[in-house]
């Protein structure tokens, strides 16, 4: 096999291997998470953007109807993502398990994925908007306050060790 083909194959296989390893680690490594939710709650707190996490939902005192609407939105979004991921996985497997590596097909897949990135970001924002529109104005204000406090906390954690430190007893 020529060196260029080896490099291209390695470039494609490396992210797949990392994804497989992280999926395995997520399914086995999170002992604190008893409900089977694969996300780390500490990571949810510092995620960028407005995130209506299960912890925040509990703090907002949603009505049962609001909870059902949010659950239905998330289930619909999850089903849609599963279909898209299955299609992508099938294309990737066809490419990688073929007898001969098709560079043009690989290039087309990578370009398509780059083009779909903007669409995915817009869809994510639309889904966040739909979810937040389920809240009452009072709940939105409370949510904004919770988000502001969490991001301040995360900012403090991210800046740990940077900038000036307060003077301690032994400092001059």
Tab-separated table of N, CA and C in Angstrom:
chain	number	residue	atom	x	y	z
A	1	UNK	N	0.853	-1.173	0.000
A	1	UNK	CA	0.000	0.000	0.000
A	1	UNK	C	0.897	1.233	0.000
A	2	UNK	N	0.554	2.203	-0.771
A	2	UNK	CA	1.363	3.408	-0.840
A	2	UNK	C	1.232	4.209	0.450
A	3	UNK	N	2.224	5.014	0.734
A	3	UNK	CA	2.275	5.785	1.972
A	3	UNK	C	1.083	6.740	2.084
A	4	UNK	N	0.689	7.383	0.997
A	4	UNK	CA	-0.431	8.325	1.025
A	4	UNK	C	-1.720	7.617	1.425
A	5	UNK	N	-1.930	6.418	0.903
A	5	UNK	CA	-3.127	5.654	1.255
A	5	UNK	C	-3.103	5.281	2.733
A	6	UNK	N	-1.938	4.926	3.242
A	6	UNK	CA	-1.808	4.585	4.661
A	6	UNK	C	-2.137	5.791	5.536
A	7	UNK	N	-1.666	6.943	5.137
A	7	UNK	CA	-1.928	8.154	5.912
A	7	UNK	C	-3.413	8.493	5.893
A	8	UNK	N	-4.041	8.392	4.748
A	8	UNK	CA	-5.472	8.671	4.646
A	8	UNK	C	-6.266	7.680	5.480
A	9	UNK	N	-5.917	6.421	5.383
A	9	UNK	CA	-6.615	5.401	6.166
A	9	UNK	C	-6.429	5.641	7.658
A	10	UNK	N	-5.224	5.978	8.067
A	10	UNK	CA	-4.954	6.257	9.481
A	10	UNK	C	-5.735	7.479	9.942
A	11	UNK	N	-5.837	8.485	9.075
A	11	UNK	CA	-6.572	9.701	9.408
A	11	UNK	C	-8.056	9.404	9.624
A	12	UNK	N	-8.592	8.497	8.876
A	12	UNK	CA	-10.005	8.148	9.019
A	12	UNK	C	-10.215	7.205	10.198
A	13	UNK	N	-9.312	6.274	10.377
A	13	UNK	CA	-9.486	5.264	11.427
A	13	UNK	C	-9.235	5.815	12.822
A	14	UNK	N	-8.344	6.784	12.967
A	14	UNK	CA	-8.003	7.301	14.289
A	14	UNK	C	-9.222	7.859	15.024
A	15	UNK	N	-10.050	8.743	14.402
A	15	UNK	CA	-11.234	9.236	15.114
A	15	UNK	C	-12.236	8.128	15.439
A	16	UNK	N	-12.327	7.144	14.562
A	16	UNK	CA	-13.247	6.037	14.820
A	16	UNK	C	-12.784	5.252	16.044
A	17	UNK	N	-11.484	4.994	16.105
A	17	UNK	CA	-10.939	4.267	17.254
A	17	UNK	C	-11.145	5.057	18.545
A	18	UNK	N	-10.935	6.359	18.489
A	18	UNK	CA	-11.143	7.186	19.676
A	18	UNK	C	-12.609	7.182	20.093
A	19	UNK	N	-13.499	7.274	19.118
A	19	UNK	CA	-14.927	7.246	19.415
A	19	UNK	C	-15.344	5.936	20.046
A	20	UNK	N	-14.813	4.844	19.551
A	20	UNK	CA	-15.121	3.530	20.116
A	20	UNK	C	-14.593	3.429	21.540
A	21	UNK	N	-13.381	3.905	21.757
A	21	UNK	CA	-12.792	3.845	23.096
A	21	UNK	C	-13.570	4.706	24.072
A	22	UNK	N	-13.991	5.897	23.650
A	22	UNK	CA	-14.737	6.763	24.557
A	22	UNK	C	-16.126	6.202	24.837
A	23	UNK	N	-16.751	5.573	23.842
A	23	UNK	CA	-18.051	4.948	24.070
A	23	UNK	C	-17.926	3.798	25.064
A	24	UNK	N	-16.863	3.022	24.930
A	24	UNK	CA	-16.623	1.927	25.868
A	24	UNK	C	-16.384	2.467	27.267
A	25	UNK	N	-15.594	3.524	27.374
A	25	UNK	CA	-15.301	4.117	28.678
A	25	UNK	C	-16.563	4.700	29.298
A	26	UNK	N	-17.391	5.330	28.489
A	26	UNK	CA	-18.621	5.926	29.005
A	26	UNK	C	-19.577	4.857	29.520
A	27	UNK	N	-19.613	3.716	28.863
A	27	UNK	CA	-20.542	2.678	29.298
A	27	UNK	C	-20.041	1.945	30.537
A	28	UNK	N	-18.729	1.910	30.760
A	28	UNK	CA	-18.175	1.172	31.885
A	28	UNK	C	-17.615	2.046	32.996
A	29	UNK	N	-17.157	3.230	32.687
A	29	UNK	CA	-16.375	3.981	33.638
A	29	UNK	C	-17.131	4.891	34.577
A	30	UNK	N	-18.359	5.256	34.302
A	30	UNK	CA	-19.051	6.236	35.117
A	30	UNK	C	-19.840	5.555	36.226
A	31	UNK	N	-19.206	5.392	37.363
A	31	UNK	CA	-19.839	4.700	38.490
A	31	UNK	C	-20.822	5.597	39.229
A	32	UNK	N	-20.645	6.942	39.143
A	32	UNK	CA	-21.516	7.866	39.849
A	32	UNK	C	-22.878	7.995	39.193
A	33	UNK	N	-22.978	7.621	37.976
A	33	UNK	CA	-24.193	7.821	37.215
A	33	UNK	C	-25.016	6.536	37.228
A	34	UNK	N	-26.019	6.491	38.066
A	34	UNK	CA	-26.796	5.269	38.265
A	34	UNK	C	-27.950	5.125	37.277
A	35	UNK	N	-28.396	6.203	36.655
A	35	UNK	CA	-29.565	6.156	35.796
A	35	UNK	C	-29.273	5.746	34.370
A	36	UNK	N	-28.012	5.510	34.040
A	36	UNK	CA	-27.675	5.103	32.683
A	36	UNK	C	-27.478	6.277	31.738
A	37	UNK	N	-27.555	7.500	32.264
A	37	UNK	CA	-27.306	8.672	31.440
A	37	UNK	C	-25.813	8.770	31.219
A	38	UNK	N	-25.369	8.825	29.966
A	38	UNK	CA	-23.947	8.762	29.661
A	38	UNK	C	-23.222	10.073	29.879
A	39	UNK	N	-23.914	11.150	30.167
A	39	UNK	CA	-23.253	12.435	30.328
A	39	UNK	C	-22.800	12.624	31.775
A	40	UNK	N	-21.662	13.244	31.912
A	40	UNK	CA	-21.116	13.560	33.215
A	40	UNK	C	-21.764	14.854	33.696
A	41	UNK	N	-22.423	14.861	34.876
A	41	UNK	CA	-23.103	16.065	35.347
A	41	UNK	C	-22.164	17.258	35.489
A	42	UNK	N	-20.901	17.012	35.854
A	42	UNK	CA	-19.960	18.118	35.990
A	42	UNK	C	-19.675	18.756	34.643
A	43	UNK	N	-19.677	17.959	33.578
A	43	UNK	CA	-19.442	18.500	32.245
A	43	UNK	C	-20.654	19.296	31.767
A	44	UNK	N	-21.859	18.871	32.170
A	44	UNK	CA	-23.067	19.589	31.781
A	44	UNK	C	-23.059	21.003	32.348
A	45	UNK	N	-22.528	21.154	33.565
A	45	UNK	CA	-22.541	22.456	34.210
A	45	UNK	C	-21.738	23.481	33.442
A	46	UNK	N	-20.645	23.082	32.812
A	46	UNK	CA	-19.758	24.028	32.148
A	46	UNK	C	-19.868	23.983	30.628
A	47	UNK	N	-20.901	23.350	30.109
A	47	UNK	CA	-21.083	23.288	28.662
A	47	UNK	C	-21.467	24.672	28.154
A	48	UNK	N	-20.986	25.064	26.969
A	48	UNK	CA	-21.309	26.384	26.446
A	48	UNK	C	-22.770	26.485	26.028
A	49	UNK	N	-23.301	27.679	26.068
A	49	UNK	CA	-24.673	27.902	25.631
A	49	UNK	C	-25.675	27.689	26.752
A	50	UNK	N	-26.936	27.860	26.418
A	50	UNK	CA	-28.003	27.672	27.387
A	50	UNK	C	-28.404	26.210	27.393
A	51	UNK	N	-28.192	25.547	28.515
A	51	UNK	CA	-28.448	24.116	28.585
A	51	UNK	C	-29.488	23.819	29.651
A	52	UNK	N	-30.610	23.308	29.223
A	52	UNK	CA	-31.682	22.946	30.139
A	52	UNK	C	-31.469	21.496	30.548
A	53	UNK	N	-30.570	21.288	31.510
A	53	UNK	CA	-30.210	19.946	31.960
A	53	UNK	C	-31.255	19.425	32.938
A	54	UNK	N	-31.269	18.112	33.181
A	54	UNK	CA	-32.221	17.564	34.155
A	54	UNK	C	-32.102	18.208	35.539
A	55	UNK	N	-30.885	18.542	35.949
A	55	UNK	CA	-30.713	19.207	37.251
A	55	UNK	C	-31.381	20.572	37.282
A	56	UNK	N	-31.242	21.308	36.195
A	56	UNK	CA	-31.851	22.639	36.136
A	56	UNK	C	-33.363	22.515	36.044
A	57	UNK	N	-33.846	21.541	35.305
A	57	UNK	CA	-35.290	21.325	35.183
A	57	UNK	C	-35.913	21.118	36.561
A	58	UNK	N	-35.238	20.368	37.422
A	58	UNK	CA	-35.749	20.148	38.783
A	58	UNK	C	-35.833	21.456	39.558
A	59	UNK	N	-34.880	22.347	39.336
A	59	UNK	CA	-34.843	23.609	40.076
A	59	UNK	C	-35.871	24.621	39.570
A	60	UNK	N	-36.401	24.418	38.375
A	60	UNK	CA	-37.334	25.379	37.786
A	60	UNK	C	-38.788	25.115	38.156
A	61	UNK	N	-39.070	24.020	38.843
A	61	UNK	CA	-40.441	23.680	39.253
A	61	UNK	C	-41.400	23.682	38.072
A	62	UNK	N	-41.106	22.875	37.075
A	62	UNK	CA	-41.962	22.790	35.890
A	62	UNK	C	-43.245	22.035	36.219
A	63	UNK	N	-44.294	22.367	35.496
A	63	UNK	CA	-45.538	21.620	35.639
A	63	UNK	C	-45.381	20.274	34.927
A	64	UNK	N	-46.286	19.366	35.201
A	64	UNK	CA	-46.235	18.062	34.538
A	64	UNK	C	-46.387	18.210	33.022
A	65	UNK	N	-47.230	19.135	32.598
A	65	UNK	CA	-47.426	19.359	31.157
A	65	UNK	C	-46.130	19.858	30.513
A	66	UNK	N	-45.425	20.775	31.187
A	66	UNK	CA	-44.154	21.274	30.653
A	66	UNK	C	-43.125	20.152	30.571
A	67	UNK	N	-43.086	19.325	31.602
A	67	UNK	CA	-42.134	18.203	31.612
A	67	UNK	C	-42.423	17.249	30.456
A	68	UNK	N	-43.704	16.985	30.197
A	68	UNK	CA	-44.078	16.090	29.103
A	68	UNK	C	-43.700	16.680	27.743
A	69	UNK	N	-43.891	17.996	27.572
A	69	UNK	CA	-43.530	18.645	26.300
A	69	UNK	C	-42.023	18.554	26.064
A	70	UNK	N	-41.232	18.818	27.113
A	70	UNK	CA	-39.774	18.758	26.978
A	70	UNK	C	-39.333	17.330	26.692
A	71	UNK	N	-39.955	16.375	27.372
A	71	UNK	CA	-39.615	14.962	27.156
A	71	UNK	C	-39.932	14.555	25.715
A	72	UNK	N	-41.092	14.976	25.213
A	72	UNK	CA	-41.481	14.639	23.838
A	72	UNK	C	-40.506	15.259	22.827
A	73	UNK	N	-40.101	16.518	23.065
A	73	UNK	CA	-39.133	17.170	22.173
A	73	UNK	C	-37.813	16.403	22.153
A	74	UNK	N	-37.343	16.028	23.323
A	74	UNK	CA	-36.058	15.323	23.412
A	74	UNK	C	-36.133	13.947	22.767
A	75	UNK	N	-37.251	13.258	22.952
A	75	UNK	CA	-37.388	11.930	22.340
A	75	UNK	C	-37.421	12.038	20.819
A	76	UNK	N	-38.124	13.034	20.304
A	76	UNK	CA	-38.188	13.225	18.856
A	76	UNK	C	-36.802	13.555	18.313
A	77	UNK	N	-36.093	14.416	19.023
A	77	UNK	CA	-34.739	14.789	18.594
A	77	UNK	C	-33.803	13.591	18.652
A	78	UNK	N	-33.947	12.765	19.678
A	78	UNK	CA	-33.108	11.583	19.817
A	78	UNK	C	-33.340	10.583	18.698
A	79	UNK	N	-34.607	10.372	18.346
A	79	UNK	CA	-34.936	9.437	17.267
A	79	UNK	C	-34.378	9.941	15.931
A	80	UNK	N	-34.493	11.247	15.709
A	80	UNK	CA	-33.968	11.848	14.475
A	80	UNK	C	-32.449	11.671	14.398
A	81	UNK	N	-31.767	11.890	15.503
A	81	UNK	CA	-30.308	11.754	15.528
A	81	UNK	C	-29.880	10.297	15.308
A	82	UNK	N	-30.621	9.357	15.864
A	82	UNK	CA	-30.279	7.940	15.678
A	82	UNK	C	-30.335	7.554	14.203
A	83	UNK	N	-31.337	8.047	13.498
A	83	UNK	CA	-31.465	7.746	12.071
A	83	UNK	C	-30.282	8.336	11.304
A	84	UNK	N	-29.941	9.598	11.600
A	84	UNK	CA	-28.822	10.242	10.908
A	84	UNK	C	-27.506	9.532	11.212
A	85	UNK	N	-27.298	9.150	12.469
A	85	UNK	CA	-26.059	8.491	12.848
A	85	UNK	C	-25.961	7.102	12.203
A	86	UNK	N	-27.073	6.393	12.125
A	86	UNK	CA	-27.069	5.073	11.498
A	86	UNK	C	-26.687	5.187	10.024
A	87	UNK	N	-27.222	6.194	9.348
A	87	UNK	CA	-26.897	6.418	7.931
A	87	UNK	C	-25.403	6.727	7.772
A	88	UNK	N	-24.888	7.598	8.629
A	88	UNK	CA	-23.472	7.975	8.568
A	88	UNK	C	-22.588	6.765	8.862
A	89	UNK	N	-22.946	5.982	9.874
A	89	UNK	CA	-22.165	4.796	10.220
A	89	UNK	C	-22.154	3.787	9.072
A	90	UNK	N	-23.298	3.639	8.402
A	90	UNK	CA	-23.375	2.704	7.279
A	90	UNK	C	-22.448	3.151	6.154
A	91	UNK	N	-22.462	4.446	5.833
A	91	UNK	CA	-21.583	4.966	4.787
A	91	UNK	C	-20.118	4.778	5.164
A	92	UNK	N	-19.795	5.050	6.421
A	92	UNK	CA	-18.413	4.915	6.881
A	92	UNK	C	-17.960	3.461	6.801
A	93	UNK	N	-18.811	2.544	7.222
A	93	UNK	CA	-18.464	1.122	7.168
A	93	UNK	C	-18.282	0.643	5.734
A	94	UNK	N	-19.150	1.087	4.834
A	94	UNK	CA	-19.009	0.712	3.426
A	94	UNK	C	-17.669	1.185	2.879
A	95	UNK	N	-17.277	2.386	3.252
A	95	UNK	CA	-16.019	2.940	2.778
A	95	UNK	C	-14.835	2.160	3.336
A	96	UNK	N	-14.865	1.892	4.624
A	96	UNK	CA	-13.711	1.274	5.282
A	96	UNK	C	-13.603	-0.235	5.057
A	97	UNK	N	-14.725	-0.884	4.810
A	97	UNK	CA	-14.703	-2.335	4.632
A	97	UNK	C	-14.633	-2.759	3.174
A	98	UNK	N	-14.548	-1.798	2.278
A	98	UNK	CA	-14.450	-2.107	0.847
A	98	UNK	C	-13.095	-2.761	0.552
A	99	UNK	N	-13.039	-3.475	-0.564
A	99	UNK	CA	-11.795	-4.128	-0.969
A	99	UNK	C	-10.710	-3.107	-1.293
A	100	UNK	N	-11.130	-1.991	-1.857
A	100	UNK	CA	-10.185	-0.966	-2.256
A	100	UNK	C	-10.638	0.373	-1.680
A	101	UNK	N	-9.695	1.174	-1.198
A	101	UNK	CA	-10.038	2.476	-0.639
A	101	UNK	C	-10.405	3.441	-1.757
A	102	UNK	N	-11.566	4.064	-1.632
A	102	UNK	CA	-12.056	5.010	-2.622
A	102	UNK	C	-11.830	6.429	-2.099
A	103	UNK	N	-10.741	7.032	-2.540
A	103	UNK	CA	-10.354	8.349	-2.057
A	103	UNK	C	-11.404	9.405	-2.399
A	104	UNK	N	-11.991	9.322	-3.572
A	104	UNK	CA	-12.985	10.316	-3.975
A	104	UNK	C	-14.243	10.216	-3.100
A	105	UNK	N	-14.633	9.005	-2.776
A	105	UNK	CA	-15.795	8.808	-1.909
A	105	UNK	C	-15.499	9.326	-0.497
A	106	UNK	N	-14.295	9.078	-0.012
A	106	UNK	CA	-13.896	9.563	1.313
A	106	UNK	C	-13.883	11.081	1.331
A	107	UNK	N	-13.350	11.681	0.298
A	107	UNK	CA	-13.298	13.138	0.204
A	107	UNK	C	-14.711	13.721	0.174
A	108	UNK	N	-15.582	13.093	-0.578
A	108	UNK	CA	-16.975	13.558	-0.657
A	108	UNK	C	-17.659	13.462	0.704
A	109	UNK	N	-17.395	12.368	1.435
A	109	UNK	CA	-17.992	12.205	2.765
A	109	UNK	C	-17.501	13.281	3.728
A	110	UNK	N	-16.223	13.567	3.691
A	110	UNK	CA	-15.656	14.577	4.586
A	110	UNK	C	-16.213	15.958	4.248
A	111	UNK	N	-16.308	16.280	2.974
A	111	UNK	CA	-16.855	17.572	2.552
A	111	UNK	C	-18.333	17.694	2.948
A	112	UNK	N	-19.074	16.619	2.774
A	112	UNK	CA	-20.485	16.634	3.152
A	112	UNK	C	-20.628	16.864	4.655
A	113	UNK	N	-19.785	16.224	5.438
A	113	UNK	CA	-19.820	16.384	6.893
A	113	UNK	C	-19.514	17.824	7.291
A	114	UNK	N	-18.561	18.440	6.619
A	114	UNK	CA	-18.242	19.840	6.893
A	114	UNK	C	-19.408	20.753	6.536
A	115	UNK	N	-20.073	20.468	5.430
A	115	UNK	CA	-21.229	21.275	5.028
A	115	UNK	C	-22.400	21.100	5.988
A	116	UNK	N	-22.550	19.913	6.548
A	116	UNK	CA	-23.654	19.644	7.463
A	116	UNK	C	-23.442	20.265	8.842
A	117	UNK	N	-22.232	20.684	9.139
A	117	UNK	CA	-21.919	21.236	10.455
A	117	UNK	C	-22.762	22.465	10.763
A	118	UNK	N	-22.866	23.385	9.827
A	118	UNK	CA	-23.646	24.602	10.026
A	118	UNK	C	-25.112	24.241	10.248
A	119	UNK	N	-25.612	23.324	9.449
A	119	UNK	CA	-27.008	22.898	9.579
A	119	UNK	C	-27.271	22.304	10.965
A	120	UNK	N	-26.339	21.495	11.446
A	120	UNK	CA	-26.500	20.894	12.781
A	120	UNK	C	-26.511	21.955	13.874
A	121	UNK	N	-25.661	22.961	13.743
A	121	UNK	CA	-25.619	24.027	14.737
A	121	UNK	C	-26.919	24.823	14.753
A	122	UNK	N	-27.450	25.120	13.584
A	122	UNK	CA	-28.712	25.846	13.497
A	122	UNK	C	-29.841	25.000	14.088
A	123	UNK	N	-29.865	23.706	13.778
A	123	UNK	CA	-30.886	22.818	14.332
A	123	UNK	C	-30.804	22.754	15.849
A	124	UNK	N	-29.564	22.715	16.376
A	124	UNK	CA	-29.383	22.667	17.833
A	124	UNK	C	-29.953	23.935	18.467
A	125	UNK	N	-29.672	25.094	17.865
A	125	UNK	CA	-30.194	26.352	18.390
A	125	UNK	C	-31.720	26.395	18.313
A	126	UNK	N	-32.272	25.881	17.224
A	126	UNK	CA	-33.727	25.851	17.082
A	126	UNK	C	-34.365	24.965	18.156
A	127	UNK	N	-33.741	23.833	18.433
A	127	UNK	CA	-34.274	22.928	19.457
A	127	UNK	C	-34.164	23.539	20.850
A	128	UNK	N	-33.070	24.264	21.106
A	128	UNK	CA	-32.950	24.968	22.386
A	128	UNK	C	-34.035	26.038	22.501
A	129	UNK	N	-34.282	26.754	21.418
A	129	UNK	CA	-35.319	27.779	21.401
A	129	UNK	C	-36.691	27.160	21.696
A	130	UNK	N	-37.003	26.051	21.023
A	130	UNK	CA	-38.285	25.379	21.248
A	130	UNK	C	-38.430	24.922	22.696
A	131	UNK	N	-37.353	24.404	23.248
A	131	UNK	CA	-37.395	23.935	24.632
A	131	UNK	C	-37.599	25.101	25.590
A	132	UNK	N	-36.866	26.178	25.387
A	132	UNK	CA	-36.987	27.326	26.286
A	132	UNK	C	-38.329	28.036	26.148
A	133	UNK	N	-38.985	27.912	24.996
A	133	UNK	CA	-40.306	28.520	24.820
A	133	UNK	C	-41.393	27.798	25.603
A	134	UNK	N	-41.091	26.632	26.116
A	134	UNK	CA	-42.049	25.912	26.949
A	134	UNK	C	-42.128	26.564	28.333
A	135	UNK	N	-41.070	27.250	28.732
A	135	UNK	CA	-41.009	27.870	30.055
A	135	UNK	C	-41.853	29.138	30.123
A	136	UNK	N	-42.332	29.449	31.338
A	136	UNK	CA	-43.020	30.713	31.581
A	136	UNK	C	-41.966	31.813	31.697
A	137	UNK	N	-42.366	33.088	31.594
A	137	UNK	CA	-41.391	34.177	31.745
A	137	UNK	C	-40.641	34.123	33.092
A	138	UNK	N	-41.347	33.748	34.155
A	138	UNK	CA	-40.700	33.648	35.467
A	138	UNK	C	-39.661	32.526	35.475
A	139	UNK	N	-40.000	31.408	34.864
A	139	UNK	CA	-39.063	30.280	34.798
A	139	UNK	C	-37.860	30.643	33.927
A	140	UNK	N	-38.089	31.389	32.848
A	140	UNK	CA	-36.976	31.819	31.999
A	140	UNK	C	-36.022	32.726	32.774
A	141	UNK	N	-36.590	33.642	33.582
A	141	UNK	CA	-35.752	34.537	34.381
A	141	UNK	C	-34.943	33.732	35.408
A	142	UNK	N	-35.586	32.763	36.036
A	142	UNK	CA	-34.888	31.911	37.010
A	142	UNK	C	-33.804	31.089	36.312
A	143	UNK	N	-34.126	30.579	35.128
A	143	UNK	CA	-33.161	29.815	34.347
A	143	UNK	C	-31.954	30.672	33.979
A	144	UNK	N	-32.201	31.907	33.535
A	144	UNK	CA	-31.104	32.809	33.172
A	144	UNK	C	-30.218	33.083	34.381
A	145	UNK	N	-30.824	33.227	35.545
A	145	UNK	CA	-30.052	33.466	36.771
A	145	UNK	C	-29.194	32.246	37.128
A	146	UNK	N	-29.765	31.055	37.009
A	146	UNK	CA	-29.023	29.818	37.287
A	146	UNK	C	-27.853	29.681	36.312
A	147	UNK	N	-28.105	29.926	35.023
A	147	UNK	CA	-27.059	29.832	34.001
A	147	UNK	C	-25.937	30.827	34.283
A	148	UNK	N	-26.306	32.047	34.653
A	148	UNK	CA	-25.306	33.077	34.928
A	148	UNK	C	-24.402	32.642	36.080
A	149	UNK	N	-24.998	32.120	37.137
A	149	UNK	CA	-24.212	31.668	38.296
A	149	UNK	C	-23.317	30.490	37.925
A	150	UNK	N	-23.834	29.553	37.145
A	150	UNK	CA	-23.032	28.390	36.755
A	150	UNK	C	-21.860	28.799	35.873
A	151	UNK	N	-22.083	29.717	34.950
A	151	UNK	CA	-21.005	30.146	34.065
A	151	UNK	C	-19.949	30.949	34.817
A	152	UNK	N	-20.373	31.690	35.834
A	152	UNK	CA	-19.391	32.385	36.668
A	152	UNK	C	-18.528	31.370	37.414
A	153	UNK	N	-19.186	30.333	37.935
A	153	UNK	CA	-18.458	29.269	38.636
A	153	UNK	C	-17.478	28.576	37.690
A	154	UNK	N	-17.955	28.283	36.486
A	154	UNK	CA	-17.099	27.618	35.500
A	154	UNK	C	-15.952	28.515	35.078
A	155	UNK	N	-16.226	29.809	34.938
A	155	UNK	CA	-15.175	30.748	34.592
A	155	UNK	C	-14.102	30.787	35.654
A	156	UNK	N	-14.514	30.728	36.917
A	156	UNK	CA	-13.546	30.695	38.010
A	156	UNK	C	-12.710	29.426	37.944
A	157	UNK	N	-13.340	28.303	37.624
A	157	UNK	CA	-12.609	27.033	37.520
A	157	UNK	C	-11.643	27.059	36.347
A	158	UNK	N	-12.078	27.639	35.213
A	158	UNK	CA	-11.249	27.671	34.021
A	158	UNK	C	-10.040	28.584	34.206
A	159	UNK	N	-10.187	29.621	35.003
A	159	UNK	CA	-9.097	30.565	35.215
A	159	UNK	C	-8.211	30.172	36.392
A	160	UNK	N	-8.433	29.017	36.930
A	160	UNK	CA	-7.639	28.556	38.064
A	160	UNK	C	-6.155	28.569	37.687
A	161	UNK	N	-5.372	29.272	38.500
A	161	UNK	CA	-3.943	29.309	38.269
A	161	UNK	C	-3.516	30.385	37.299
A	162	UNK	N	-4.447	31.145	36.757
A	162	UNK	CA	-4.104	32.200	35.812
A	162	UNK	C	-4.334	33.558	36.476
A	163	UNK	N	-3.582	34.500	36.081
A	163	UNK	CA	-3.758	35.849	36.626
A	163	UNK	C	-3.153	35.965	38.003
A	164	UNK	N	-3.544	37.047	38.704
A	164	UNK	CA	-2.978	37.294	40.033
A	164	UNK	C	-3.708	36.482	41.065
A	165	UNK	N	-2.958	35.949	42.005
A	165	UNK	CA	-3.541	35.214	43.120
A	165	UNK	C	-3.642	36.145	44.303
A	166	UNK	N	-4.633	35.928	45.171
A	166	UNK	CA	-4.699	36.750	46.370
A	166	UNK	C	-3.486	36.466	47.254
A	167	UNK	N	-3.052	37.489	47.932
A	167	UNK	CA	-1.887	37.355	48.795
A	167	UNK	C	-2.232	36.499	50.004
A	168	UNK	N	-1.358	35.549	50.303
A	168	UNK	CA	-1.558	34.681	51.459
A	168	UNK	C	-0.603	35.083	52.564
A	169	UNK	N	-0.596	34.298	53.653
A	169	UNK	CA	0.243	34.596	54.801
A	169	UNK	C	1.726	34.578	54.441
A	170	UNK	N	2.149	33.615	53.639
A	170	UNK	CA	3.559	33.464	53.321
A	170	UNK	C	4.013	34.264	52.113
A	171	UNK	N	3.076	34.941	51.414
A	171	UNK	CA	3.443	35.669	50.206
A	171	UNK	C	3.949	37.071	50.531
A	172	UNK	N	4.822	37.594	49.683
A	172	UNK	CA	5.331	38.963	49.879
A	172	UNK	C	4.943	39.825	48.720
